[in-house]
Short mmCIF file of C-alpha atoms in Angstrom, two decimals:
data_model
loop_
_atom_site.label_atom_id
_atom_site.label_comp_id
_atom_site.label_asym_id
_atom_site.label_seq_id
_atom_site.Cartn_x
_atom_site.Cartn_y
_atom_site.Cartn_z
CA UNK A 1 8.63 19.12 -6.89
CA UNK A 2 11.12 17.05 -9.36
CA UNK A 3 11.33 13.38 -7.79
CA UNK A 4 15.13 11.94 -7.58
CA UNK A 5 16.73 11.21 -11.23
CA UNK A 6 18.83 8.57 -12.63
CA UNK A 7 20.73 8.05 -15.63
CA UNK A 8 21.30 6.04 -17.62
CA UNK A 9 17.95 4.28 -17.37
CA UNK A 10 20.05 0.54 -18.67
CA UNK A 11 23.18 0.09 -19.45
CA UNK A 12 25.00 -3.33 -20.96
CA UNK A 13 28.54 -3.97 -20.39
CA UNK A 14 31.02 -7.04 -20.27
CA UNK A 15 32.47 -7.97 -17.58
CA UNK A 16 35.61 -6.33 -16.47
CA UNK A 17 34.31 -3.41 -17.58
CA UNK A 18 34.21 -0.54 -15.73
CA UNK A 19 30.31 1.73 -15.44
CA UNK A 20 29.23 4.65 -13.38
CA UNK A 21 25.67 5.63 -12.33
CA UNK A 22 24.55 9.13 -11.56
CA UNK A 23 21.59 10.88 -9.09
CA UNK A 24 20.53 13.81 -8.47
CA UNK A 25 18.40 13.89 -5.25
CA UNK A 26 15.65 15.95 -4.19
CA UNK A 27 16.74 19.60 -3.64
CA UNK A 28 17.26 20.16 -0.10
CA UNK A 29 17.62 16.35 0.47
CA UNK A 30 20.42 16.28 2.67
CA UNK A 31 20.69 12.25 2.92
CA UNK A 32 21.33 10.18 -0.41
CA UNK A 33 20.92 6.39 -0.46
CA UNK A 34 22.41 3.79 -3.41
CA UNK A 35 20.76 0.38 -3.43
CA UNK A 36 21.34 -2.30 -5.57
CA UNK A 37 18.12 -4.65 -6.31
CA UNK A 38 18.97 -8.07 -7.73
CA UNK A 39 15.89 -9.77 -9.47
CA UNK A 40 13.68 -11.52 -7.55
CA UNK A 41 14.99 -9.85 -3.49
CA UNK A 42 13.82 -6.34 -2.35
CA UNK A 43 16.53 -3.46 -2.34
CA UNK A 44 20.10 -3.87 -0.21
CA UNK A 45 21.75 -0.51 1.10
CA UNK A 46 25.15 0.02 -0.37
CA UNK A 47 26.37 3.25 1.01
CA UNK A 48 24.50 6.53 2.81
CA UNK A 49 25.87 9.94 2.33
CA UNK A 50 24.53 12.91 4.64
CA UNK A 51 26.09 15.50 2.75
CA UNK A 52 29.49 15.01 1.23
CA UNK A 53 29.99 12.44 4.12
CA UNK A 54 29.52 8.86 3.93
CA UNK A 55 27.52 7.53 7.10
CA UNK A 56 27.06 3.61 6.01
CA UNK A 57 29.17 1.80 3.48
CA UNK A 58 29.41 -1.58 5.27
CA UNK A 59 27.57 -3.55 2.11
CA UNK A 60 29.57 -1.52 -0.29
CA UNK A 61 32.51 -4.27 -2.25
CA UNK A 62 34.98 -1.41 -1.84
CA UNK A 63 37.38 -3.70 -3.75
CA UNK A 64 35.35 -2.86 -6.89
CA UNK A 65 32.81 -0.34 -5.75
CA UNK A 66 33.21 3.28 -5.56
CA UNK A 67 30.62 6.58 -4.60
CA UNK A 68 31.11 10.09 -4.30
CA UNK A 69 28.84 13.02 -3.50
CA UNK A 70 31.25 15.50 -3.59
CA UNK A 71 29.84 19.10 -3.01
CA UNK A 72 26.47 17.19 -1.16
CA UNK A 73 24.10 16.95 -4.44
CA UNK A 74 24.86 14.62 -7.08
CA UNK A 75 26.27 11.19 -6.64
CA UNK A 76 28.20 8.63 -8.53
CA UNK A 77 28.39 4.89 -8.00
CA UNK A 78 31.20 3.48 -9.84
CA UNK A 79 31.82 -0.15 -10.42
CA UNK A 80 35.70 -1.56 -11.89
CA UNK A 81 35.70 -3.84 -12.90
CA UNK A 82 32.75 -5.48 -13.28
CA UNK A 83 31.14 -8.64 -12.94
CA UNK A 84 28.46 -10.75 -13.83
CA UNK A 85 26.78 -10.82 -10.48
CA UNK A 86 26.75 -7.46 -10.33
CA UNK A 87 23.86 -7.65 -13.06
CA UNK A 88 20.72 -5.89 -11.08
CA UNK A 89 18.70 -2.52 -10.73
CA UNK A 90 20.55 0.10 -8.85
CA UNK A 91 18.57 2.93 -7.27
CA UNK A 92 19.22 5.60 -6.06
CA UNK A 93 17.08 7.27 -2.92
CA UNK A 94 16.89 11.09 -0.73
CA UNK A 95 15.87 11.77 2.53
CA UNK A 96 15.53 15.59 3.91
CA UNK A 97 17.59 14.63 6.88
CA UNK A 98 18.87 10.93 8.33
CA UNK A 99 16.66 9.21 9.87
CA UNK A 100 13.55 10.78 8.51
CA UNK A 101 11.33 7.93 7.42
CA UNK A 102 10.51 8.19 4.45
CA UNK A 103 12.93 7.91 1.18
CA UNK A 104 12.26 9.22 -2.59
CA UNK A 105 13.58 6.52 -4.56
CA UNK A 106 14.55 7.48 -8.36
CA UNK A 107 13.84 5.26 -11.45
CA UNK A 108 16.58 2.78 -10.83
CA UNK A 109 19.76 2.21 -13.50
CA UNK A 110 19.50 -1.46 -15.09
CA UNK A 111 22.92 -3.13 -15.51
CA UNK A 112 23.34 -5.95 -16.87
CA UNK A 113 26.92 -7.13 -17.51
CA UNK A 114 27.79 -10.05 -19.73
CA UNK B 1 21.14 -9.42 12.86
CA UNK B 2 17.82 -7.32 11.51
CA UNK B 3 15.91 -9.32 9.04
CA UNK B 4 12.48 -8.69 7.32
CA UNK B 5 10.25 -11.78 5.60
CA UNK B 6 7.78 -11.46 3.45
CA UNK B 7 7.06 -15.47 2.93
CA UNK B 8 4.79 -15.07 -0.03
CA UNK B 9 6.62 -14.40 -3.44
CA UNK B 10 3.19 -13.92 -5.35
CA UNK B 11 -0.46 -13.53 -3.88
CA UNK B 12 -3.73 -13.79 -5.79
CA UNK B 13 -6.94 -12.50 -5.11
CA UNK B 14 -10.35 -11.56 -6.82
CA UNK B 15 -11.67 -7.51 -6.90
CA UNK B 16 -13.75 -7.26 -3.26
CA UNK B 17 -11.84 -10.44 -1.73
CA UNK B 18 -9.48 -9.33 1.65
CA UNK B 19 -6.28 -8.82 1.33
CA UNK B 20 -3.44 -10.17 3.99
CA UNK B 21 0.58 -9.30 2.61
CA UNK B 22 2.84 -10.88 6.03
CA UNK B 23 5.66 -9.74 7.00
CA UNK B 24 7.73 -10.54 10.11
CA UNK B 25 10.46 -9.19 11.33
CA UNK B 26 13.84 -9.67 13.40
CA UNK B 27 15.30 -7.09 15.56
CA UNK B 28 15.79 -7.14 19.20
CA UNK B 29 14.95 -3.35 19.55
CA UNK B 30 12.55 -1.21 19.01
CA UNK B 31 11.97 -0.87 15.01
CA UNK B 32 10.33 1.33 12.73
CA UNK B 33 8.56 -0.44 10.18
CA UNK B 34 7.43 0.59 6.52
CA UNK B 35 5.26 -0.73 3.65
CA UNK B 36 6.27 0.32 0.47
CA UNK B 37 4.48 -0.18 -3.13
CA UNK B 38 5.96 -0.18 -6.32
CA UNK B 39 3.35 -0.02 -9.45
CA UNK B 40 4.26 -1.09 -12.89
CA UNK B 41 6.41 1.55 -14.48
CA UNK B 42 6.46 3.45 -11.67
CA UNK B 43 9.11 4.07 -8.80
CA UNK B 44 8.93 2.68 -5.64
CA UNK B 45 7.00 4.84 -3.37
CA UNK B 46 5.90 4.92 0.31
CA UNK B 47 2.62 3.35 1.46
CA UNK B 48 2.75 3.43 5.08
CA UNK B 49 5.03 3.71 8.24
CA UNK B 50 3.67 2.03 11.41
CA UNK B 51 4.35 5.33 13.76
CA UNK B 52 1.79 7.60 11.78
CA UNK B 53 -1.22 4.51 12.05
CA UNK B 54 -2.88 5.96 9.02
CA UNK B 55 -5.13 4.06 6.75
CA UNK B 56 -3.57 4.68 3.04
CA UNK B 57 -5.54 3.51 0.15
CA UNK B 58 -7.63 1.48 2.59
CA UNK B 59 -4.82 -0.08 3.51
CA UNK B 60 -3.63 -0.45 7.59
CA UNK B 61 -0.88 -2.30 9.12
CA UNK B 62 -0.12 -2.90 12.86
CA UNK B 63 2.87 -3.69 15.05
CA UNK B 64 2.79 -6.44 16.65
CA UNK B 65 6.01 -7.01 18.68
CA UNK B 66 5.11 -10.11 20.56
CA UNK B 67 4.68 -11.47 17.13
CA UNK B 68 7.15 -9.67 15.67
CA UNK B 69 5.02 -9.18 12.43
CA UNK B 70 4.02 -5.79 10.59
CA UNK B 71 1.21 -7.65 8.21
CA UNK B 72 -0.73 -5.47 5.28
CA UNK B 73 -4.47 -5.52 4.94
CA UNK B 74 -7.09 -4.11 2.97
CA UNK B 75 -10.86 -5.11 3.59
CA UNK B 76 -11.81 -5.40 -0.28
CA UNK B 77 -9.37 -5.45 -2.59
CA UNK B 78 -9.00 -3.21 -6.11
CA UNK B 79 -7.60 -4.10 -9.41
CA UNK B 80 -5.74 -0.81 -8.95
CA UNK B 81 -3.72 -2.27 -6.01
CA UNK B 82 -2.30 -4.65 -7.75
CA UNK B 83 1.77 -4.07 -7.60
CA UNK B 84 4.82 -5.43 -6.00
CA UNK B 85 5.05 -4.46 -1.85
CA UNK B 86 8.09 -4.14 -0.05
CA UNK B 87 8.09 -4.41 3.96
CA UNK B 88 11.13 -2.68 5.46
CA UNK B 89 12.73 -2.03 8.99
CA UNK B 90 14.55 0.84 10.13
CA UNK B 91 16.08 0.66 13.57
CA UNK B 92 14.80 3.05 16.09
CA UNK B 93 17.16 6.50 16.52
CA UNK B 94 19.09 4.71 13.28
CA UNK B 95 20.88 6.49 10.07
CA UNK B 96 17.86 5.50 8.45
CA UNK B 97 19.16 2.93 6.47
CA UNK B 98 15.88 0.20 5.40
CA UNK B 99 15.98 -3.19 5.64
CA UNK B 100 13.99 -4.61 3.16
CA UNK B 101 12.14 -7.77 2.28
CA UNK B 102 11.89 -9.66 -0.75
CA UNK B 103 8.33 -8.22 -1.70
CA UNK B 104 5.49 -9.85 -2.50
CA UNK B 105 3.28 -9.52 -5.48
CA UNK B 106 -0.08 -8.97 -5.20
CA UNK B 107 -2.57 -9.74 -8.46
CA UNK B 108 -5.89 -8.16 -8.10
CA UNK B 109 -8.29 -9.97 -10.36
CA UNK B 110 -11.34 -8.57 -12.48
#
């Protein structure tokens, strides 16, 4: 089966820029994950979708962080403006149901704002 | 608040030596705990979850509440097994959300 994908792969803004991230999960996954890995610490949740709905978005800096799964496949992560400590890996992961144990983690997006 | 540890950033070993990767843990429930491996270039990828007790790659890990600690082994280890490993926690009956540790990497040597 195709594994979760990302794009773009890296990306290099300024700061105060604005950047969005895309997955597609698993077919059939119904629960999507976005973490965001800064170097050197192991991956922090920012939001959980099961669906279209969002189950956990208590690490998600909703003052400048933004994710949709609108019709319960694809996702966006969104970040305006942008700074520099926002500078990490972002993956994105899919579960066949919440609370199943084990997640499918895609390639990751590089950021790195300057 | 959940927490994982994984107090060793970087651990070295020779081909056929054991292998020990700690992790302890923080959680005043009942967890679900996870090792997972990410090899170079690759995604990160499940190695083992403490409910199914398998042995993956030669690899086991075991629960140990009293100690709260979910530690990695492997009898002899491979150059192949080098790669960065990730301990996370999961809260029992949760969304499913991982907590995860900062990783360790372990360097098999020839």
């Amino acid at each position: 089966e195709a594994g979760v994908a990302q794009s773009p792969r890296y990306k290099i803004i300024e700061k105060r820029q604005s950047v969005a991230f895309w997955c597609n999960p698993i077919s059939g996954h119904a629960t999507l994950y976005w973490y965001q890995q800064i170097l050197g610490q192991g991956p922090k949740l920012l939001i959980q979708f099961q669906n279209n709905g969002v189950v956990d978005d208590s690490q998600l800096p909703k003052d400048r962080f933004s994710a949709e799964r609108l019709k319960g496949v694809d996702s966006t992560l969104k970040i305006q403006p942008a700074k520099l400590e926002d500078s990490a890996v972002y993956l994105c992961a899919s579960s066949l149901a919440q609370g199943a144990g084990e997640q499918y983690f895609g390639p990751g997006t590089r950021l790195t704002v300057t | 608040a959940q927490r994982v540890t994984q107090p060793e950033k970087l651990l070295s070993v020779f081909k056929g030596a054991p292998v020990e990767l700690k992790c302890n843990y923080s959680y005043s429930g009942s967890p679900e705990l996870f090792w997972y491996v990410q090899y170079s270039r690759q995604r990160l990828q499940l190695l083992l979850r403490h409910i199914s007790r398998e042995s993956i790659k030669g690899f086991t890990a075991d629960l140990n509440k009293g100690e709260t600690s979910f530690h990695l082994k492997k009898p002899f280890a491979q150059e192949e097994d080098s790669a960065m490993y990730y301990c996370a926690l999961s809260r029992s009956g949760n969304t499913g959300k991982l907590i995860f540790g900062q990783g360790t990497t372990l360097q098999v040597k020839p």
